[in-house]
Coordinates of C-alpha atoms and ligand atoms in Angstrom, one line a residue:
M6 CA -238.6 -140.1 22.6
R7 CA -241.3 -142.9 22.3
H8 CA -240.4 -146.2 23.4
I9 CA -239.9 -148.3 20.3
P10 CA -239.8 -152.3 20.7
R11 CA -236.1 -153.3 20.1
K12 CA -237.1 -155.8 17.5
T13 CA -239.2 -153.2 15.6
L14 CA -236.1 -150.7 15.5
A15 CA -233.9 -153.5 14.2
I16 CA -236.1 -154.3 11.4
A17 CA -236.4 -150.7 10.5
V18 CA -232.8 -150.4 10.5
V19 CA -232.5 -153.3 8.2
A20 CA -235.0 -152.0 6.0
L21 CA -233.2 -148.7 5.8
L22 CA -229.9 -150.3 5.0
L23 CA -231.6 -152.0 2.1
T24 CA -233.3 -149.2 0.6
P25 CA -231.6 -147.1 -2.6
L26 CA -231.5 -144.4 0.0
L27 CA -228.0 -145.8 0.8
A28 CA -226.6 -144.5 -2.3
V29 CA -227.3 -140.8 -1.0
A30 CA -225.8 -141.1 2.3
G31 CA -223.3 -138.6 3.2
G32 CA -219.4 -138.6 1.9
A33 CA -217.3 -141.3 3.0
W34 CA -215.0 -139.4 5.4
R35 CA -211.2 -140.1 5.8
D36 CA -208.5 -138.2 6.8
K37 CA -206.7 -136.0 4.3
T38 CA -204.0 -134.5 5.9
D39 CA -201.2 -136.7 4.1
A40 CA -202.9 -136.7 0.8
L41 CA -202.8 -132.9 1.1
R42 CA -199.3 -132.8 2.1
D43 CA -198.3 -134.9 -0.7
S44 CA -200.1 -132.8 -3.2
I45 CA -198.2 -129.6 -2.1
N46 CA -195.4 -128.8 -4.4
G47 CA -193.6 -125.6 -3.9
G48 CA -191.5 -126.0 -7.4
H49 CA -191.9 -124.2 -10.7
A50 CA -193.9 -125.3 -13.7
D51 CA -193.2 -125.7 -17.4
N52 CA -197.1 -125.5 -18.3
V53 CA -200.1 -123.9 -17.0
I54 CA -203.6 -124.9 -18.3
L55 CA -206.1 -122.8 -17.1
L56 CA -209.8 -123.9 -17.3
I57 CA -212.7 -121.5 -17.1
G58 CA -216.2 -122.4 -16.6
D59 CA -218.0 -119.4 -17.9
G60 CA -220.7 -118.4 -15.3
M61 CA -220.0 -121.6 -13.4
G62 CA -221.0 -120.8 -9.9
D63 CA -221.5 -123.2 -7.1
S64 CA -225.1 -123.6 -8.1
E65 CA -224.5 -124.6 -11.9
I66 CA -221.9 -127.2 -10.3
T67 CA -224.3 -128.4 -8.1
I68 CA -227.2 -128.7 -10.5
A69 CA -224.8 -130.5 -13.1
R70 CA -223.7 -133.1 -10.3
N71 CA -227.1 -133.7 -9.1
Y72 CA -228.5 -134.4 -12.6
H73 CA -225.6 -136.1 -13.8
V74 CA -224.3 -138.1 -11.2
G75 CA -226.5 -137.6 -8.3
A76 CA -226.3 -135.4 -5.1
A77 CA -223.7 -138.0 -3.4
G78 CA -221.8 -138.4 -6.9
R79 CA -218.6 -136.5 -7.7
L80 CA -217.5 -134.8 -10.8
S81 CA -213.7 -134.5 -12.0
L82 CA -214.0 -131.0 -10.7
D83 CA -214.7 -132.4 -7.2
T84 CA -211.7 -134.4 -7.1
L85 CA -209.2 -131.5 -6.8
P86 CA -207.6 -131.5 -3.4
L87 CA -206.7 -127.8 -3.0
T88 CA -209.8 -125.7 -3.4
G89 CA -210.6 -122.1 -2.6
A90 CA -213.1 -119.3 -3.1
M91 CA -212.4 -116.4 -5.5
T92 CA -213.8 -113.0 -5.5
T93 CA -214.9 -111.7 -9.1
Y94 CA -216.0 -108.0 -8.6
A95 CA -214.9 -105.5 -11.6
V96 CA -214.6 -101.5 -11.0
Q97 CA -216.7 -99.1 -12.3
E98 CA -215.7 -97.0 -15.5
A99 CA -216.1 -93.7 -14.1
H100 CA -214.7 -94.5 -10.7
P101 CA -212.2 -97.1 -11.0
N102 CA -211.7 -96.9 -7.4
L103 CA -215.3 -98.4 -6.5
P104 CA -216.4 -101.9 -7.1
D105 CA -218.8 -102.9 -9.6
Y106 CA -220.3 -106.0 -7.8
V107 CA -221.8 -108.0 -10.6
P108 CA -219.0 -108.5 -13.2
D109 CA -219.0 -109.6 -16.8
S110 CA -216.6 -111.9 -18.6
A111 CA -214.5 -109.0 -20.3
A112 CA -213.7 -107.7 -16.6
T113 CA -213.1 -110.9 -15.2
G114 CA -211.1 -112.1 -17.8
T115 CA -209.1 -109.0 -18.0
A116 CA -208.6 -109.5 -14.2
W117 CA -206.7 -112.9 -14.4
A118 CA -205.1 -111.8 -17.9
T119 CA -203.4 -108.9 -16.6
G120 CA -203.6 -108.8 -12.9
T121 CA -205.6 -105.3 -13.1
K122 CA -209.5 -104.8 -12.4
T123 CA -211.1 -103.2 -15.3
S124 CA -214.9 -102.1 -16.0
N125 CA -217.3 -104.3 -17.6
G126 CA -217.1 -104.6 -21.5
R127 CA -213.3 -103.7 -21.6
I128 CA -210.9 -106.2 -23.1
S129 CA -207.5 -105.8 -21.4
T130 CA -207.6 -102.1 -21.2
T131 CA -207.6 -100.0 -18.3
P132 CA -210.8 -98.4 -17.0
G133 CA -211.4 -94.8 -17.9
T134 CA -208.0 -94.2 -19.6
D135 CA -208.2 -97.0 -22.4
L136 CA -204.5 -98.0 -21.9
D137 CA -203.3 -101.7 -22.9
L138 CA -202.6 -104.0 -20.3
T139 CA -199.9 -106.5 -20.9
T140 CA -201.4 -110.1 -20.6
I141 CA -200.0 -113.5 -19.3
L142 CA -200.1 -114.8 -22.9
E143 CA -198.0 -111.9 -24.2
L144 CA -195.5 -112.4 -21.1
A145 CA -195.4 -116.1 -22.1
Q146 CA -194.9 -115.5 -25.8
R147 CA -191.8 -113.2 -24.5
K148 CA -190.3 -116.1 -22.4
G149 CA -190.4 -118.3 -25.7
L150 CA -193.4 -120.7 -24.4
R151 CA -196.2 -121.6 -26.8
T152 CA -199.6 -120.6 -26.3
G153 CA -203.1 -121.8 -26.7
D154 CA -206.6 -120.3 -26.6
V155 CA -209.9 -122.5 -26.8
S156 CA -213.5 -122.0 -26.5
T157 CA -216.8 -123.1 -27.2
A158 CA -217.7 -119.4 -27.9
E159 CA -216.8 -117.3 -30.7
L160 CA -212.9 -116.9 -30.4
T161 CA -213.5 -113.2 -30.4
D162 CA -215.9 -113.5 -27.4
A163 CA -214.6 -111.7 -24.2
T164 CA -212.9 -114.8 -22.5
P165 CA -210.8 -116.0 -25.2
A166 CA -210.2 -112.4 -26.4
V167 CA -208.5 -111.0 -23.2
L168 CA -205.6 -112.9 -23.5
A169 CA -204.2 -111.4 -26.8
A170 CA -206.5 -108.5 -27.7
H171 CA -206.9 -104.9 -26.2
V172 CA -210.1 -103.2 -26.9
S173 CA -212.3 -100.5 -25.1
A174 CA -215.4 -102.6 -26.2
R175 CA -216.1 -106.3 -26.2
G176 CA -218.4 -106.0 -29.2
C177 CA -215.5 -105.1 -31.5
Q178 CA -215.0 -108.6 -32.6
G179 CA -214.5 -108.4 -36.3
P180 CA -213.1 -105.6 -38.8
T181 CA -216.7 -104.5 -39.7
D182 CA -217.9 -104.7 -35.8
M183 CA -215.8 -101.6 -34.8
A184 CA -218.5 -98.9 -34.1
A185 CA -217.8 -99.0 -30.5
C186 CA -214.0 -98.4 -30.8
P187 CA -213.4 -96.5 -33.8
Q188 CA -209.8 -95.7 -32.4
D189 CA -208.9 -99.4 -32.4
K190 CA -209.5 -100.0 -36.4
K191 CA -206.7 -100.6 -38.6
A192 CA -207.7 -97.7 -40.7
A193 CA -207.2 -95.4 -37.8
G194 CA -204.0 -96.7 -37.0
G195 CA -205.2 -98.8 -34.2
P196 CA -204.3 -102.7 -33.7
G197 CA -207.6 -103.7 -35.4
S198 CA -210.5 -105.8 -34.2
I199 CA -210.4 -108.8 -31.8
A200 CA -210.3 -111.3 -34.5
E201 CA -207.3 -109.4 -36.1
Q202 CA -205.6 -109.0 -32.8
L203 CA -205.5 -112.9 -32.0
V204 CA -204.1 -113.8 -35.4
D205 CA -201.5 -111.0 -35.4
H206 CA -200.5 -112.2 -31.9
K207 CA -199.6 -115.5 -33.7
V208 CA -201.3 -117.4 -30.7
N209 CA -200.2 -121.0 -31.8
V210 CA -203.5 -122.7 -31.3
L211 CA -206.8 -121.0 -31.5
L212 CA -209.7 -123.5 -31.6
G213 CA -213.3 -122.5 -31.3
G214 CA -216.3 -120.7 -32.8
G215 CA -216.9 -117.4 -34.6
K216 CA -215.7 -118.0 -38.1
Q217 CA -218.1 -115.0 -39.2
R218 CA -215.6 -112.6 -37.6
F219 CA -212.6 -113.9 -39.4
D220 CA -214.7 -113.9 -42.8
Q221 CA -214.6 -110.2 -42.4
K222 CA -212.5 -107.7 -44.6
I223 CA -209.6 -105.7 -42.9
D224 CA -209.8 -102.1 -43.4
G225 CA -206.1 -100.9 -43.0
G226 CA -202.3 -102.3 -42.9
P227 CA -200.6 -104.7 -44.9
F228 CA -203.8 -107.0 -45.3
A229 CA -206.3 -104.1 -46.3
G230 CA -208.9 -105.5 -48.3
K231 CA -208.2 -109.4 -47.3
T232 CA -210.3 -111.4 -44.7
V233 CA -208.8 -112.3 -41.5
I234 CA -208.5 -115.8 -42.4
D235 CA -206.4 -114.6 -45.6
S236 CA -204.2 -113.0 -43.0
A237 CA -203.9 -115.9 -40.9
I238 CA -202.8 -118.0 -43.9
A239 CA -200.2 -115.5 -45.0
Q240 CA -198.9 -115.4 -41.3
S241 CA -198.4 -119.0 -41.5
Y242 CA -201.5 -120.6 -40.0
R243 CA -203.2 -123.6 -41.0
V244 CA -206.8 -122.8 -40.8
I245 CA -209.2 -125.6 -40.3
T246 CA -213.1 -126.0 -40.0
K247 CA -214.3 -129.3 -38.9
T248 CA -213.6 -132.3 -36.6
S249 CA -211.9 -134.6 -39.4
D250 CA -209.5 -131.6 -39.9
L251 CA -208.6 -131.7 -36.0
D252 CA -208.3 -135.2 -36.0
A253 CA -205.9 -135.1 -38.9
L254 CA -203.5 -132.6 -37.3
K255 CA -200.1 -134.1 -36.1
S256 CA -197.8 -131.4 -35.6
E257 CA -198.5 -127.9 -36.8
K258 CA -196.8 -124.4 -35.6
N259 CA -200.1 -122.5 -36.0
V260 CA -203.5 -123.7 -36.0
L261 CA -206.7 -121.5 -36.4
G262 CA -209.8 -123.9 -35.9
L263 CA -213.1 -122.1 -36.5
F264 CA -215.8 -125.0 -36.4
S265 CA -218.7 -122.8 -36.3
S266 CA -220.0 -119.2 -37.9
G267 CA -221.1 -118.1 -34.3
N268 CA -220.9 -120.1 -31.1
M269 CA -220.6 -123.8 -31.2
S270 CA -223.6 -125.9 -30.9
L271 CA -224.8 -127.1 -27.6
E272 CA -224.2 -130.5 -26.4
W273 CA -227.4 -131.2 -24.8
S274 CA -231.1 -129.8 -25.7
G275 CA -234.3 -129.8 -23.6
A276 CA -237.4 -127.7 -22.5
L277 CA -236.6 -124.1 -21.4
A278 CA -237.7 -123.0 -18.0
Q279 CA -241.0 -121.5 -17.9
P280 CA -243.2 -119.4 -15.5
F281 CA -245.3 -121.3 -12.9
P282 CA -245.6 -124.1 -12.7
G283 CA -242.5 -124.5 -14.7
S284 CA -241.4 -127.1 -17.4
G285 CA -240.7 -130.7 -16.8
P286 CA -240.5 -133.1 -15.1
Q287 CA -237.6 -133.6 -17.8
R288 CA -234.4 -135.6 -18.9
C289 CA -232.2 -133.9 -21.2
L290 CA -231.3 -135.0 -24.7
E291 CA -227.6 -135.6 -24.9
G292 CA -225.4 -135.7 -27.9
Q293 CA -226.8 -133.0 -29.8
R294 CA -223.7 -131.2 -31.2
P295 CA -223.3 -132.2 -35.0
A296 CA -220.3 -134.5 -35.5
E297 CA -218.3 -132.0 -37.6
Q298 CA -218.0 -129.6 -34.5
P299 CA -215.3 -131.4 -32.3
S300 CA -216.2 -131.6 -28.3
L301 CA -214.2 -129.2 -26.0
A302 CA -212.4 -132.1 -24.6
A303 CA -211.2 -133.2 -28.0
M304 CA -210.1 -129.8 -28.9
T305 CA -208.1 -129.5 -25.6
S306 CA -206.5 -133.1 -26.2
T307 CA -205.2 -131.8 -29.6
A308 CA -204.3 -128.4 -28.1
L309 CA -202.1 -130.1 -25.6
T310 CA -200.5 -132.5 -28.3
L311 CA -199.7 -129.2 -30.7
L312 CA -198.4 -127.2 -27.6
E313 CA -196.2 -129.5 -25.9
N314 CA -192.6 -128.8 -26.2
K315 CA -189.3 -128.2 -24.1
R316 CA -189.7 -124.6 -23.2
G317 CA -193.4 -125.0 -21.9
F318 CA -196.6 -123.6 -22.7
F319 CA -199.8 -121.6 -21.5
L320 CA -203.2 -122.9 -22.4
Q321 CA -206.4 -121.4 -21.5
V322 CA -209.7 -123.4 -22.2
E323 CA -213.2 -122.1 -21.9
G324 CA -216.7 -123.8 -21.4
A325 CA -218.4 -120.7 -22.6
S326 CA -222.2 -121.8 -23.0
I327 CA -222.5 -122.7 -19.3
D328 CA -223.3 -118.9 -19.1
K329 CA -225.1 -118.5 -22.3
Q330 CA -227.5 -121.0 -21.6
D331 CA -227.7 -119.4 -18.1
H332 CA -228.7 -116.3 -19.7
A333 CA -231.4 -118.3 -21.8
A334 CA -232.8 -120.2 -18.7
N335 CA -232.3 -123.4 -20.6
P336 CA -231.4 -125.9 -17.8
C337 CA -230.5 -128.8 -20.3
G338 CA -228.2 -126.8 -22.5
Q339 CA -226.5 -125.3 -19.3
I340 CA -225.9 -128.7 -17.7
G341 CA -224.6 -130.5 -21.0
E342 CA -221.9 -127.8 -21.2
T343 CA -221.1 -128.1 -17.6
I344 CA -220.7 -131.7 -18.1
A345 CA -218.8 -131.2 -21.2
F346 CA -216.5 -129.0 -19.4
D347 CA -215.8 -131.2 -16.6
A348 CA -214.5 -134.1 -19.3
V349 CA -212.2 -131.2 -20.2
I350 CA -211.1 -131.2 -16.6
K351 CA -210.4 -134.9 -16.9
V352 CA -208.2 -134.5 -19.8
A353 CA -206.3 -131.8 -18.2
L354 CA -205.9 -133.9 -14.9
D355 CA -204.7 -136.8 -16.9
Y356 CA -202.2 -134.8 -18.6
Q357 CA -201.1 -133.4 -15.4
Q358 CA -200.4 -136.8 -14.0
K359 CA -198.0 -137.7 -16.7
H360 CA -196.4 -134.2 -16.8
P361 CA -196.3 -133.4 -13.1
R362 CA -194.6 -129.8 -14.3
T363 CA -197.9 -128.7 -15.2
L364 CA -200.3 -126.5 -13.0
V365 CA -204.0 -126.9 -13.8
I366 CA -206.2 -124.3 -12.2
V367 CA -210.0 -124.7 -12.5
T368 CA -212.4 -121.9 -12.1
A369 CA -215.2 -119.7 -13.2
D370 CA -215.2 -116.0 -14.1
H371 CA -218.4 -114.9 -12.2
G372 CA -221.7 -116.4 -10.8
H373 CA -224.8 -117.0 -12.6
T374 CA -228.6 -117.1 -12.0
S375 CA -229.7 -120.9 -11.8
Q376 CA -230.8 -121.9 -8.4
I377 CA -232.1 -125.2 -6.8
I378 CA -235.3 -124.5 -5.0
P379 CA -238.3 -126.3 -3.5
P380 CA -241.0 -126.9 -6.0
P381 CA -242.9 -123.6 -6.5
T382 CA -246.5 -123.7 -5.0
N383 CA -247.8 -120.1 -5.7
A384 CA -248.2 -118.4 -9.3
A385 CA -246.9 -115.3 -7.6
Q386 CA -243.4 -116.6 -7.3
P387 CA -241.1 -114.7 -9.5
G388 CA -238.8 -116.2 -12.1
V389 CA -239.1 -119.3 -14.4
F390 CA -238.7 -122.9 -13.6
S391 CA -237.9 -126.5 -14.4
K392 CA -238.0 -129.9 -13.1
L393 CA -235.4 -132.0 -13.9
T394 CA -235.3 -135.7 -13.1
T395 CA -231.9 -136.5 -11.8
A396 CA -229.5 -139.6 -11.7
D397 CA -230.9 -140.0 -8.0
G398 CA -234.3 -140.9 -9.6
T399 CA -236.1 -138.0 -8.3
D400 CA -237.1 -134.3 -9.4
M401 CA -234.8 -131.3 -8.9
T402 CA -236.3 -128.1 -9.4
V403 CA -234.2 -125.2 -10.9
S404 CA -235.3 -121.7 -11.0
Y405 CA -234.1 -118.4 -13.0
A406 CA -235.2 -115.3 -11.5
T407 CA -232.6 -112.6 -12.1
S408 CA -234.7 -111.0 -14.9
P409 CA -238.3 -110.4 -16.1
V410 CA -239.6 -113.4 -17.9
G411 CA -238.4 -113.6 -21.3
A412 CA -235.4 -111.4 -20.6
S413 CA -231.7 -112.7 -20.4
Q414 CA -231.1 -113.8 -17.0
E415 CA -228.4 -111.9 -15.2
H416 CA -224.7 -112.6 -13.9
T417 CA -224.2 -112.6 -10.1
G418 CA -221.8 -110.8 -7.9
T419 CA -221.0 -114.2 -5.9
E420 CA -217.7 -115.6 -5.1
V421 CA -216.8 -118.6 -7.1
R422 CA -214.8 -122.0 -6.8
V423 CA -211.3 -122.2 -7.8
A424 CA -209.2 -125.3 -7.6
A425 CA -205.7 -126.4 -8.7
Q426 CA -203.3 -129.5 -9.0
G427 CA -199.5 -129.3 -9.7
P428 CA -196.8 -126.8 -8.8
R429 CA -197.7 -124.1 -6.2
A430 CA -201.4 -125.2 -6.5
A431 CA -201.7 -124.3 -2.9
N432 CA -202.0 -120.6 -3.7
V433 CA -205.6 -121.1 -4.5
V434 CA -206.8 -122.2 -1.1
G435 CA -208.8 -120.0 1.1
V436 CA -210.2 -116.8 -0.3
I437 CA -208.3 -115.1 -3.4
D438 CA -209.3 -112.4 -5.8
Q439 CA -209.4 -113.1 -9.4
T440 CA -206.3 -110.8 -10.1
E441 CA -204.3 -113.2 -8.0
L442 CA -204.5 -116.0 -10.9
Y443 CA -202.2 -113.5 -12.7
S444 CA -199.7 -113.5 -10.1
I445 CA -199.9 -117.3 -9.5
I446 CA -199.3 -118.1 -13.1
V447 CA -196.6 -115.2 -13.6
D448 CA -194.8 -116.7 -10.5
V449 CA -195.1 -120.3 -11.4
L450 CA -193.8 -120.0 -15.1
R451 CA -191.1 -117.4 -13.9
L452 CA -192.7 -115.1 -16.5
K453 CA -191.0 -111.9 -15.2
D454 CA -187.8 -113.5 -13.9
Ligands
LIG525 ZN1 -222.7 -114.0 -19.5

């Protein structure tokens, strides 16, 4: 080492301490042994809140953290002490004993909803043989628990669908969308589309988008010729369509909230990622969701109020458009949905603190495309890029390169984070498989005792 005069070194150290760089120094370590011991609780739970960030892999979390609170900042998701990694692979339709390494939301949702691996596109049915698989929500209903299913996607999209519908193809969302599952049509003696099955299952709280599916007419059974909304009202649902309706709810047995025709609007907007040299540097436009569509955190708070009861409840909440905007190579859309989902985690953790017999599980269904990379320097570099100016006051380059330019970006087969708080939360620590979430929830709620 070159000799540096002591005085120069001292000045340099003082200067370093005074620069803003201090804000991104590493984590402030302290021993966690006692805190972890205190957070381990081997009891049973009355309630489970399962929070799914769709497509929220480690990259998506890190991108949102860097942008919103800076590299050394922490999201609500990061405060959960018991954290593990989860494998997410699906199986092949023609060879159910072989993995399909890159899963979709239908297969991954089926894995935790039923404890069984299936093939991509299936909603709580077996690969190859198309048999219905019993779901956690169905078991919870049999035990007398109240149930809720909340999403920013259409309620008939795969992640909300897996809890209370059984169809061979995820596209069979409304009564007139049944081309891929003719055997499931009500006119053919089947259980009907996903929309019909969600309502017929009498899931107590259904909040999200997808009104277009529920406006379709039913083709068989006691409600033939009526819309799915008509059948919901006839089956004692209160049907609501805007934020003020949600805010006015006090106690309702069954609520169907349809706040958008398709997927709910995005929280944030900005420039899409572009081929070399990419879009940006940009800051995102926040607060883009119209006021008549509630935030996911508001839907979650209301769901908790409506579901709370002595016998307990099971609630799943999905932040759906992390995935959808990752597909679209829209970094601001993706980050805004991740931050909105993090606000839901805060709501759930606050609830858990006041109601300790609640297990909160936070995870993703599968990994996705976006990566933090060095700024591209070569026009031949594959993918599309965007530079975002982060909370640290510097630029971060995000790349999307799992599909040709302009095509929908693809999921990835990586493991994802899983974290939990409350009774038996320690079961998520280490490396688990997605199907184990089913067993953890069945066990902690004693659904099979
Ligand atoms: Zn997707």
